[in-house]
Coordinates of C-alpha atoms in Angstrom, one line a residue:
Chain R
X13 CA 51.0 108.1 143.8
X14 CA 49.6 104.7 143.8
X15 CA 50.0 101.4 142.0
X16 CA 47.2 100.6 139.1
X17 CA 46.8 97.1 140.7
X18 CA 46.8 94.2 138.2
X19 CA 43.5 92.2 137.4
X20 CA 43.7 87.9 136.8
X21 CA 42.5 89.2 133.2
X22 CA 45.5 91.5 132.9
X23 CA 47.5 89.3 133.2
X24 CA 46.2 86.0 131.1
X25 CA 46.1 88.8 128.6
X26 CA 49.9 88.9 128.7
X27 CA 50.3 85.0 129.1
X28 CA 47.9 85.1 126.3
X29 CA 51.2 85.4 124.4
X30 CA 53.1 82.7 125.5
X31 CA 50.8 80.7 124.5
X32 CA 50.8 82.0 121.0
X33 CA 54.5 81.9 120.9
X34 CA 54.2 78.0 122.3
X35 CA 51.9 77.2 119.2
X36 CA 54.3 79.3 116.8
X37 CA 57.2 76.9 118.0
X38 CA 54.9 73.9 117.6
X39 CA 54.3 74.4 114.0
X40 CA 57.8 75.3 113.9
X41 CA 59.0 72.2 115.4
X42 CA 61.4 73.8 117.7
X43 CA 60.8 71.3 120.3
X44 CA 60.2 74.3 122.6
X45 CA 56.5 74.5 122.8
X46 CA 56.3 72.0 125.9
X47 CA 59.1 73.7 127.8
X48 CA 57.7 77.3 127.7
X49 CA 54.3 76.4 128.9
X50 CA 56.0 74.8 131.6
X51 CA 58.5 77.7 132.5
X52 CA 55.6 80.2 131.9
X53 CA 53.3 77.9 134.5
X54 CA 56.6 77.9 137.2
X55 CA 56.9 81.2 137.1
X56 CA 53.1 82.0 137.6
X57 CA 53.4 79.5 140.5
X58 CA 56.8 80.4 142.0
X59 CA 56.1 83.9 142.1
X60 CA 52.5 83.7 143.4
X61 CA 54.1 81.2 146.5
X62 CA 56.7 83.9 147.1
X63 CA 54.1 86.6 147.0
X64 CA 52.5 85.0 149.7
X65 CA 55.4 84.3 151.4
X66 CA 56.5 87.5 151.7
X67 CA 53.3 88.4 152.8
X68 CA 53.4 86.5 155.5
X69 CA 57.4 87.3 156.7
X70 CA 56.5 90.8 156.1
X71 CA 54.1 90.2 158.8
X72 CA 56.3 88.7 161.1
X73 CA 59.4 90.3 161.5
X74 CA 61.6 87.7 162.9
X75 CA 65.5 87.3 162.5
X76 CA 64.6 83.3 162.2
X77 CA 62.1 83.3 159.4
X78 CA 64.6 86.0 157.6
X79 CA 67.2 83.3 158.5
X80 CA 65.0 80.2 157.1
X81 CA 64.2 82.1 153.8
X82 CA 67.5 83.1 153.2
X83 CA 68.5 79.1 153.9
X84 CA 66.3 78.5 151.3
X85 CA 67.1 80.7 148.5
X86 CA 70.8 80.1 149.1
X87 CA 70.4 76.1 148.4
X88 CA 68.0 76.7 145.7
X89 CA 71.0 79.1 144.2
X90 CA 73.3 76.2 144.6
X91 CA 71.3 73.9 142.8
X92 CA 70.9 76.2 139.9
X93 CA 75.0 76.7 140.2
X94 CA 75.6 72.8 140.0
X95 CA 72.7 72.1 137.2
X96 CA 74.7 74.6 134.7
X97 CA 77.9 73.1 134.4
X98 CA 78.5 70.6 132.0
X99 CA 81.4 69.0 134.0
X100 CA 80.9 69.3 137.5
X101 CA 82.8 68.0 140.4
X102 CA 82.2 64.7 142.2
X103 CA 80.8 64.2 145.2
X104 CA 79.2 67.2 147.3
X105 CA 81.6 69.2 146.0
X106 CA 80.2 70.3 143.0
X107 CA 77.3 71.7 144.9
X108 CA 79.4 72.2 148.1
X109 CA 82.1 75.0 146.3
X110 CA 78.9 77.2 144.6
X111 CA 77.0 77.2 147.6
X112 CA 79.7 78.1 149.9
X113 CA 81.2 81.3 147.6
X114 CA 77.8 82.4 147.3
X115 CA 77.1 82.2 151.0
X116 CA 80.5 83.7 151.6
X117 CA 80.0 86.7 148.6
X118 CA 76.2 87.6 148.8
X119 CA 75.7 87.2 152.2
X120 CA 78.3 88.9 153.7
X121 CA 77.7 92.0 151.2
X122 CA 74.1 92.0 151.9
X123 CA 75.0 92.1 155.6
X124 CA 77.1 94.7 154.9
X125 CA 74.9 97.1 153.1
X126 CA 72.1 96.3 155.2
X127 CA 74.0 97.8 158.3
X128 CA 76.5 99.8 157.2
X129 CA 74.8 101.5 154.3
X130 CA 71.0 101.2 154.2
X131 CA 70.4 100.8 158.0
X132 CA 66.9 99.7 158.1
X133 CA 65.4 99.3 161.4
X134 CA 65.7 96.2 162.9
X135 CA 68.7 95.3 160.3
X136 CA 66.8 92.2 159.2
X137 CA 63.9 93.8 157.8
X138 CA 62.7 91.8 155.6
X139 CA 61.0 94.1 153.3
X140 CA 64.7 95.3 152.7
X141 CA 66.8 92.1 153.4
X142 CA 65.0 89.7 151.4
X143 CA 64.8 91.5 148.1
X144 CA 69.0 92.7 148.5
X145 CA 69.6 89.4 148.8
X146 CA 67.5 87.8 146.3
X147 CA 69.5 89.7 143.8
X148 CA 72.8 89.1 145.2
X149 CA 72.2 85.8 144.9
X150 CA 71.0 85.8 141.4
X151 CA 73.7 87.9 139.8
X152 CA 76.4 86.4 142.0
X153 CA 75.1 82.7 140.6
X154 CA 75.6 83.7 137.5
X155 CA 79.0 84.9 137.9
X156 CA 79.8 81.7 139.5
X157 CA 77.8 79.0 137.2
X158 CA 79.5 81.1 134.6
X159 CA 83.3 81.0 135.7
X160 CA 83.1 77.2 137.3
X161 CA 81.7 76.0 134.2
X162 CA 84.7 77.5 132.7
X163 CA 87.4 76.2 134.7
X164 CA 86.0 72.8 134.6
X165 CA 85.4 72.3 130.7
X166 CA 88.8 74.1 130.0
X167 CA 90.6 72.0 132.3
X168 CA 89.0 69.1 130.5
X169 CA 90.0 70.5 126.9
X170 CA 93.3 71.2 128.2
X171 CA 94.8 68.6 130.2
X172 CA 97.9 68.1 127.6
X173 CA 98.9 71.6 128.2
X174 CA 98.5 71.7 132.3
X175 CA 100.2 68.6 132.3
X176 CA 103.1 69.7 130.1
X177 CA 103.2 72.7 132.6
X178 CA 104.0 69.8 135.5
X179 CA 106.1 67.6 133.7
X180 CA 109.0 71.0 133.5
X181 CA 108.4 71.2 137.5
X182 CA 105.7 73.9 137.2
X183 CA 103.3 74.3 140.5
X184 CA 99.8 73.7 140.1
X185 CA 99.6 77.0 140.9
X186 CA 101.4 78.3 137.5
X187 CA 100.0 75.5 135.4
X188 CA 96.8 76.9 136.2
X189 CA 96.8 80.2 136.7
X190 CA 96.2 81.7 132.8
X191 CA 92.8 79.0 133.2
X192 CA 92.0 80.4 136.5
X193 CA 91.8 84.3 136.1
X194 CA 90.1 83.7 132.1
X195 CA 87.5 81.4 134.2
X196 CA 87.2 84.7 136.8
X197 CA 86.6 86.7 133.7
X198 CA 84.2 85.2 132.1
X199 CA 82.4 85.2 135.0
X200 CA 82.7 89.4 135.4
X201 CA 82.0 90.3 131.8
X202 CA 78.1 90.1 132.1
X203 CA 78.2 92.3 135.5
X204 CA 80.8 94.6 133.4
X205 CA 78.5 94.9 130.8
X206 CA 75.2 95.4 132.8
X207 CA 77.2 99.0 134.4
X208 CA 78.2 99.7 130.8
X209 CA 74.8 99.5 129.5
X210 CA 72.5 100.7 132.0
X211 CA 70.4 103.2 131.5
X212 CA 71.7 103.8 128.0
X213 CA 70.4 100.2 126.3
X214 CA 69.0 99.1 129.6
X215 CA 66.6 99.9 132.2
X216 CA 67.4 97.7 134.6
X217 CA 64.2 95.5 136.3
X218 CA 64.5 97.0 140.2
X219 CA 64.8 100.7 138.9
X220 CA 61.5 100.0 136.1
X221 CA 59.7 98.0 139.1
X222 CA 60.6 100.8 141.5
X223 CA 59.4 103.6 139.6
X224 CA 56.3 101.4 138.0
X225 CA 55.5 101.5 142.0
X226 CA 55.3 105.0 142.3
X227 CA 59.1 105.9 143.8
X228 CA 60.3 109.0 142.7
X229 CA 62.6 108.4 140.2
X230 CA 65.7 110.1 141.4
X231 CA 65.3 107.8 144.6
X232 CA 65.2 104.7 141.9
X233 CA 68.0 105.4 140.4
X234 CA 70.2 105.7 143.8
X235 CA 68.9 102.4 144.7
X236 CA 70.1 101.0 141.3
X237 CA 73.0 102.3 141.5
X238 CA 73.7 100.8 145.1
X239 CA 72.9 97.5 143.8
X240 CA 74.6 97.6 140.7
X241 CA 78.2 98.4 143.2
X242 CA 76.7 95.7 145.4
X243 CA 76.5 92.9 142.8
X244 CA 80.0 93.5 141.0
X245 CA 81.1 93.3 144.4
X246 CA 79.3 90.2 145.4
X247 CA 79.7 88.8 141.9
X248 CA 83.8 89.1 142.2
X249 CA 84.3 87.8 145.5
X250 CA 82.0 84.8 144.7
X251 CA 83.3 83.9 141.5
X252 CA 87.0 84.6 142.6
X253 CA 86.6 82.1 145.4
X254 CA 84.4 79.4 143.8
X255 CA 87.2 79.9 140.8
X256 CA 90.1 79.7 143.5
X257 CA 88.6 76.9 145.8
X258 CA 87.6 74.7 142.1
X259 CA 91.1 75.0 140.8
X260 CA 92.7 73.7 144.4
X261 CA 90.3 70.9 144.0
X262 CA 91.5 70.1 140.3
X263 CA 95.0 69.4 141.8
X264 CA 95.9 66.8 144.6
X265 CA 98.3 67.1 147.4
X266 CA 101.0 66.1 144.9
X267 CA 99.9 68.5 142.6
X268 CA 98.5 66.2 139.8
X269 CA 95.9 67.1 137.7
X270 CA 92.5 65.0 138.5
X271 CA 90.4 65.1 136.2
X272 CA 88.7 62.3 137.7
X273 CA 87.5 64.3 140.1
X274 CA 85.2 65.7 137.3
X275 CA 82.0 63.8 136.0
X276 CA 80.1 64.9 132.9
X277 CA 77.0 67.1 134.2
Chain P
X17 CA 128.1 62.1 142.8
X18 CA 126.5 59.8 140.9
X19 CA 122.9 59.6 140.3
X20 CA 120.8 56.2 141.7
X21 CA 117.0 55.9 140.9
X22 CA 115.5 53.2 142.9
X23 CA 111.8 51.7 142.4
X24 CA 110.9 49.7 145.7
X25 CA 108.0 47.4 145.3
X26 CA 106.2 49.9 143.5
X27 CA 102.8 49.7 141.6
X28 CA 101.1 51.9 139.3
X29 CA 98.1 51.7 136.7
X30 CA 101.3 50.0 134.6
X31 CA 102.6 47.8 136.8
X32 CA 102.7 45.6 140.1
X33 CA 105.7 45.5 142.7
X34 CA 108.5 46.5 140.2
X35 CA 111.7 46.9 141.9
X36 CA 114.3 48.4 139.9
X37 CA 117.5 49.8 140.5
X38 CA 119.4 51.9 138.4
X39 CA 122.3 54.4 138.2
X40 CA 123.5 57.4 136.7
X41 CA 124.7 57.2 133.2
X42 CA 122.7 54.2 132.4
X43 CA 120.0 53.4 129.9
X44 CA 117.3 50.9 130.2
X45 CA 114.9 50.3 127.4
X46 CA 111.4 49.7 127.3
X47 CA 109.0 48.0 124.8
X48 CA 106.3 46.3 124.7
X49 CA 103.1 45.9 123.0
X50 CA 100.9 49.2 122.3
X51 CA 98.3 49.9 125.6
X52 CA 100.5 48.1 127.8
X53 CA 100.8 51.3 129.7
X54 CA 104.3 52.2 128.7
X55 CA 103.4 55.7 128.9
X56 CA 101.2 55.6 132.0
X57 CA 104.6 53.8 133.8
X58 CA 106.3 56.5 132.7
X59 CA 103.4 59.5 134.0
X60 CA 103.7 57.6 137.0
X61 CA 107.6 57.9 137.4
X62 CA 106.9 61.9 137.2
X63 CA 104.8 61.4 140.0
X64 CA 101.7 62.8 137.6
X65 CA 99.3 59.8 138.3
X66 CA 99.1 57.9 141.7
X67 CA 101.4 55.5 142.6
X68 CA 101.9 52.7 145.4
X69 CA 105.2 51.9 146.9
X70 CA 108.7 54.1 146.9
X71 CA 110.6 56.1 144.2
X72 CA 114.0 57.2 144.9
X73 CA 116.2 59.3 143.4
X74 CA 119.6 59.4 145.4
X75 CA 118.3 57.8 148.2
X76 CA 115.3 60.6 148.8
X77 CA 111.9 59.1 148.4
X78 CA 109.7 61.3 145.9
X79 CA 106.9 61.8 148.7
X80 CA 109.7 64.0 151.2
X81 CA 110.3 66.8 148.5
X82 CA 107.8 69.0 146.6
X83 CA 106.0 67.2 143.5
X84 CA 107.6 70.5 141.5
X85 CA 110.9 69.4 142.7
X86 CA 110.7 66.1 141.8
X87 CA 109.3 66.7 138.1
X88 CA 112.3 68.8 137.7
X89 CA 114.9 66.1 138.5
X90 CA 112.7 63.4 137.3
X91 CA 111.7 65.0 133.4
X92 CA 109.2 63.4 131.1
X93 CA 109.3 63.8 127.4
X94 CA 105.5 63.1 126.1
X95 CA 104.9 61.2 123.1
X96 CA 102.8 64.7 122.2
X97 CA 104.7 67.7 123.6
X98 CA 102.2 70.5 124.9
X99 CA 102.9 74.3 123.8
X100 CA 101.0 76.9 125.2
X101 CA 102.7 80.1 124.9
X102 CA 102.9 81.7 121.1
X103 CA 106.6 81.7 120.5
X104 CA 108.6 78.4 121.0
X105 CA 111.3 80.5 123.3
X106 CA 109.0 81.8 126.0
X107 CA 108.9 77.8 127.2
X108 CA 112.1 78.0 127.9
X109 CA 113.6 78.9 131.0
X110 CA 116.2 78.6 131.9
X111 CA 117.4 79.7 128.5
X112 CA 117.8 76.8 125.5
X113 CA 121.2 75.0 125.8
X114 CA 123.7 75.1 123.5
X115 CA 122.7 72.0 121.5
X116 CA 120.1 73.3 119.1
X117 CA 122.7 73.0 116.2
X118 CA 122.9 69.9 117.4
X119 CA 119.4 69.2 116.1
X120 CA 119.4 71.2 113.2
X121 CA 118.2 74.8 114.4
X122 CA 119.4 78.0 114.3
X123 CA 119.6 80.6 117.4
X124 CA 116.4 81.9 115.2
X125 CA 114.2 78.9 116.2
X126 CA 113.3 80.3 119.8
X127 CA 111.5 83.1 117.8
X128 CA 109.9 81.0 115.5
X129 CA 105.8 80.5 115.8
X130 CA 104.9 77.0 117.8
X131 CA 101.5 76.9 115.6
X132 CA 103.7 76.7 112.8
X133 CA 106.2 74.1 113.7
X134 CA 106.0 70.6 111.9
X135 CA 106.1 67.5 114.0
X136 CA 109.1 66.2 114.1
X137 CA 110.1 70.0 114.7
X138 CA 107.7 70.1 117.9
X139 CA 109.3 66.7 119.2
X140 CA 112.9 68.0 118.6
X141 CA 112.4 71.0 120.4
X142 CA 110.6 69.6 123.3
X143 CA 113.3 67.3 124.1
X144 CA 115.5 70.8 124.2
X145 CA 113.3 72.0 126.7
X146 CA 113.7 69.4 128.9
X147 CA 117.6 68.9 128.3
X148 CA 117.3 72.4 129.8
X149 CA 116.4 71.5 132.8
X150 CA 119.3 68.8 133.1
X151 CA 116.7 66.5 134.7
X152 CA 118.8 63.8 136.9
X153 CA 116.5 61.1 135.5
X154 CA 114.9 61.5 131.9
X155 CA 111.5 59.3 131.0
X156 CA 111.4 59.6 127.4
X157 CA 108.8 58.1 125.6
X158 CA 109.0 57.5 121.6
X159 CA 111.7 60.5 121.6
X160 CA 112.4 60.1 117.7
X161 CA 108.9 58.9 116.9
X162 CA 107.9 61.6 114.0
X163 CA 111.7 62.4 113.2
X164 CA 113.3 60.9 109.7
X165 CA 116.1 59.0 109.5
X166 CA 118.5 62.3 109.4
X167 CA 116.8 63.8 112.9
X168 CA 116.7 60.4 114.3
X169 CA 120.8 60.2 113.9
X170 CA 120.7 63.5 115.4
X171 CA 118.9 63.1 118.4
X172 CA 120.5 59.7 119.3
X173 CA 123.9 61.5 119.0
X174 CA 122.7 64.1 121.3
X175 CA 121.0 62.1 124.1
X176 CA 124.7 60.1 123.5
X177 CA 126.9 63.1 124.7
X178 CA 124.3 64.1 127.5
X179 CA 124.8 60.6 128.7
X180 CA 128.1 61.0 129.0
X181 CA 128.4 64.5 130.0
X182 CA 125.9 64.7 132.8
X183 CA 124.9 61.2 133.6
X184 CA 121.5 61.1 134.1
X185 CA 119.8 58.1 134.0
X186 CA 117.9 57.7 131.0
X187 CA 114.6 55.1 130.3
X188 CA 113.9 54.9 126.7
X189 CA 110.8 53.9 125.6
X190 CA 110.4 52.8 122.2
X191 CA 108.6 50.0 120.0
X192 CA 112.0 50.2 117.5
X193 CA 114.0 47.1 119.2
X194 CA 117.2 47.9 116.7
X195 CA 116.8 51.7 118.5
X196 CA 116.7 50.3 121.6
X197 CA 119.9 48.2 121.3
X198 CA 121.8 50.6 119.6
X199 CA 121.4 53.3 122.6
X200 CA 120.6 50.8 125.6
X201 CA 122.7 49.1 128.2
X202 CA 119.2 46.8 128.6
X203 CA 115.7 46.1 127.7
X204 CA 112.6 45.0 129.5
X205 CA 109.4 44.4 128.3
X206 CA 106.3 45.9 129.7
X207 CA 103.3 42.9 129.4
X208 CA 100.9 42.2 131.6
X209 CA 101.9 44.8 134.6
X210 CA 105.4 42.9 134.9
X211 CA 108.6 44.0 133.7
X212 CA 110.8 41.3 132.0
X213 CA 114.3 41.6 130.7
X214 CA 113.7 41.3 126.8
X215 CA 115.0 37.7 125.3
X216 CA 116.7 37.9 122.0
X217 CA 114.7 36.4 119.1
X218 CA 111.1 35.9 121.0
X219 CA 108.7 37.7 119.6
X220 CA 106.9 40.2 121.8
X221 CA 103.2 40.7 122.0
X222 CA 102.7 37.6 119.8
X223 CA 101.1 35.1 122.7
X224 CA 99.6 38.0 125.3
X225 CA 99.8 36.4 128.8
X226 CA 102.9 34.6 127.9
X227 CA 105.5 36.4 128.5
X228 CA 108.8 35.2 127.8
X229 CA 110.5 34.4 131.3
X230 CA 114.7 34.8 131.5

């Protein structure tokens, strides 16, 4: 079986209707029209530069570009952590903490599966590595934007009732704690909910992309369901640690509460 | 042995290079016009905000125990007390003492809902929760603040007898002068980051920056 390749006209067809939905919104005055023509331009962009990029590591099967690409998507990730928090820490922090409980969650999973489990050969194949990784580092972002953010604005709305927890000779620990694991909760529901729901409501993207390339389905569905484990996994550990390290970094070595250490995002 | 809480040339958001002294079974008052920082020299006694120089509480300077520890001995009633468990005995522990008669409850309060707790019910029960601890030192700021003039009687008579029972040393903040003179052995007035003994008849906050000098 082989792809039906996709012609430039195919697909202006399809952004065809972005740009009716863009008018739509105009006359609508959602204030939306501008920012989907933009999003629907950055993805055309983004994924044609990836495309190409691929291409080329595809081509060159070197631990170092692997390495460099990986770099790359792991500070863009960060980025993306640090941009969706309404109050985020000061300093490098903010960006320091997602980046290093992705880096510690997705990468060290993705090593994992790429040796231990899918054992491509050499390890670092990129046709393999990069793709593992690329959703790793998606879901596990989310995770982590999602129980940071948490932490952070709760802490905010809160501060009466952690500090009331001090003042009776609490540690930061316990004043914390019920904050801390509804934060790390938050932050699993939506990986929860994707095993709940897939296959039944959902089809997820990798398994429909496989198959839509010709895979036998059977061999889809195992990969999916490999990456499904893979993601809670890397989802849990990165959002337990970036929940973890953030609500060390909320106290001070005399176990105040610093909310100063917060700036609005 | 008897308690001694020592300041020594210590700062804070509230003040500059206060030393104080003081000793167990004494009360010191403290007034002074609102957003002096009253309550932030208080947060700053518990060791919950930064401060610069030495606490000491019998002779042990705040920074050689555990912050936990220290917020046990050294107990701060808030203005606003924070609940955050559904029934109004789960926050205690160790278990309530035997005072809340004292106040006006029954055994049947700890059971009672916080959400649906008035004020002045909120305010009473928090100072039970920190009685519980039997802090050495007790910060309390605007104790009887949203009490009526029954509950007010009440709690004065209470924080009486655990003055004289366990001997803590009490600061009292309050902007009621005839409170403070009724329950104090002295006053000071918080203006301008200094501490000044109070002076009978001059008015306070009237002339900011001039603060009446002993």
């Amino acid at each position: 079986m082989s792809v039906i390749a996709l012609s430039p006209l195919d697909l202006s067809l399809a952004g065809a209707l972005v740009v009716v939905l863009a008018i739509i919104s105009r006359s609508m005055r959602l204030q939306l029209g501008r920012q989907l023509l933009v999003a629907a331009v950055r993805t055309t962009v983004q994924l044609l530069l990836i495309g190409l990029v691929l291409k080329a590591l595809f081509g060159h099967v070197h631990p170092g570009w692997v390495a460099l690409m990986a770099c790359v998507m792991l500070l863009a990730a960060g980025r993306e952590v640090m941009s969706r928090q309404k109050r985020r820490f000061t300093g490098a922090w903010s960006f320091g903490l997602g980046t290093l409980s992705m880096f510690v969650s997705s990468f060290a999973i993705t090593v994992l599966a790429l040796v231990v489990i899918i054992s491509p050969q050499p390890w670092y194949e990129p046709q393999y590595a990069i793709p593992l990784l690329g959703m790793l580092l998606g879901n596990t972002m989310n995770g982590i934007s999602i129980g940071m953010d948490r932490l952070t604005a709760s802490a905010w709305d809160q501060r009466t009732l952690i500090e009331g927890r001090l003042m009776l000779g609490q540690t930061w620990r316990q004043a914390i704690a019920g904050l801390r694991n509804e934060s790390i909760r938050s932050g699993l529901i939506p990986i929860v909910n994707a095993m709940m729901a897939a296959g039944l409501v959902s089809l997820p993207g990798m398994m429909t992309g496989q198959i839509l390339g010709g895979s036998p389905p059977m061999e889809a569905v195992k990969y999916q369901i490999l990456i499904m484990f893979l993601i809670a996994g890397g989802t849990g550990l990165g959002t337990m640690t970036a929940v973890w390290l953030g609500s060390r970094r909320l106290f001070d070595e005399r176990q105040r509460l610093r909310l100063d250490r917060l700036r609005k995002g | 042995m008897n308690t001694t809480f020592k300041l020594v040339d210590f700062s804070c958001r509230a003040v500059e290079k206060v030393d104080l002294d003081l000793s167990g079974g004494q009360c010191l008052g403290l007034t002074g016009p609102s957003g002096t920082g009253k309550s932030l020299l208080l947060r700053a006694l518990a060791d919950l905000d930064p401060h610069a120089g030495q606490m000491l509480l019998d002779g042990v300077a705040s920074t050689r125990m555990p912050a936990p520890q220290w917020r046990r001995q050294v107990g701060l009633l808030p203005a606003e007390s924070a609940w955050w468990f559904d029934a109004v005995g789960d926050h205690f522990d160790p278990p309530p003492p035997p005072w809340l008669e004292r106040l006006g409850f029954d055994a049947q309060a700890m059971a009672w809902q916080v959400s649906h707790l008035s004020s002045g019910e909120r305010q009473r029960l928090a100072l039970l929760r920190m009685l519980a601890q039997e802090p050495r030192v007790m910060l309390l700021d605007e104790p009887t603040a949203n009490l009526d003039p029954k509950n007010i009687t009440r709690v004065e008579g209470l924080l009486d007898d655990v003055r004289r029972e366990l001997r803590p040393v009490l600061l009292w903040v309050s902007h009621d002068l005839d409170q403070l003179r009724r329950r104090c052995d002295s006053i000071l007035v918080l203006e301008g980051r200094r501490l000044t003994p109070l002076v009978e008849g001059a008015a306070i906050g009237d002339r900011p920056g001039e603060v009446p000098t002993p």
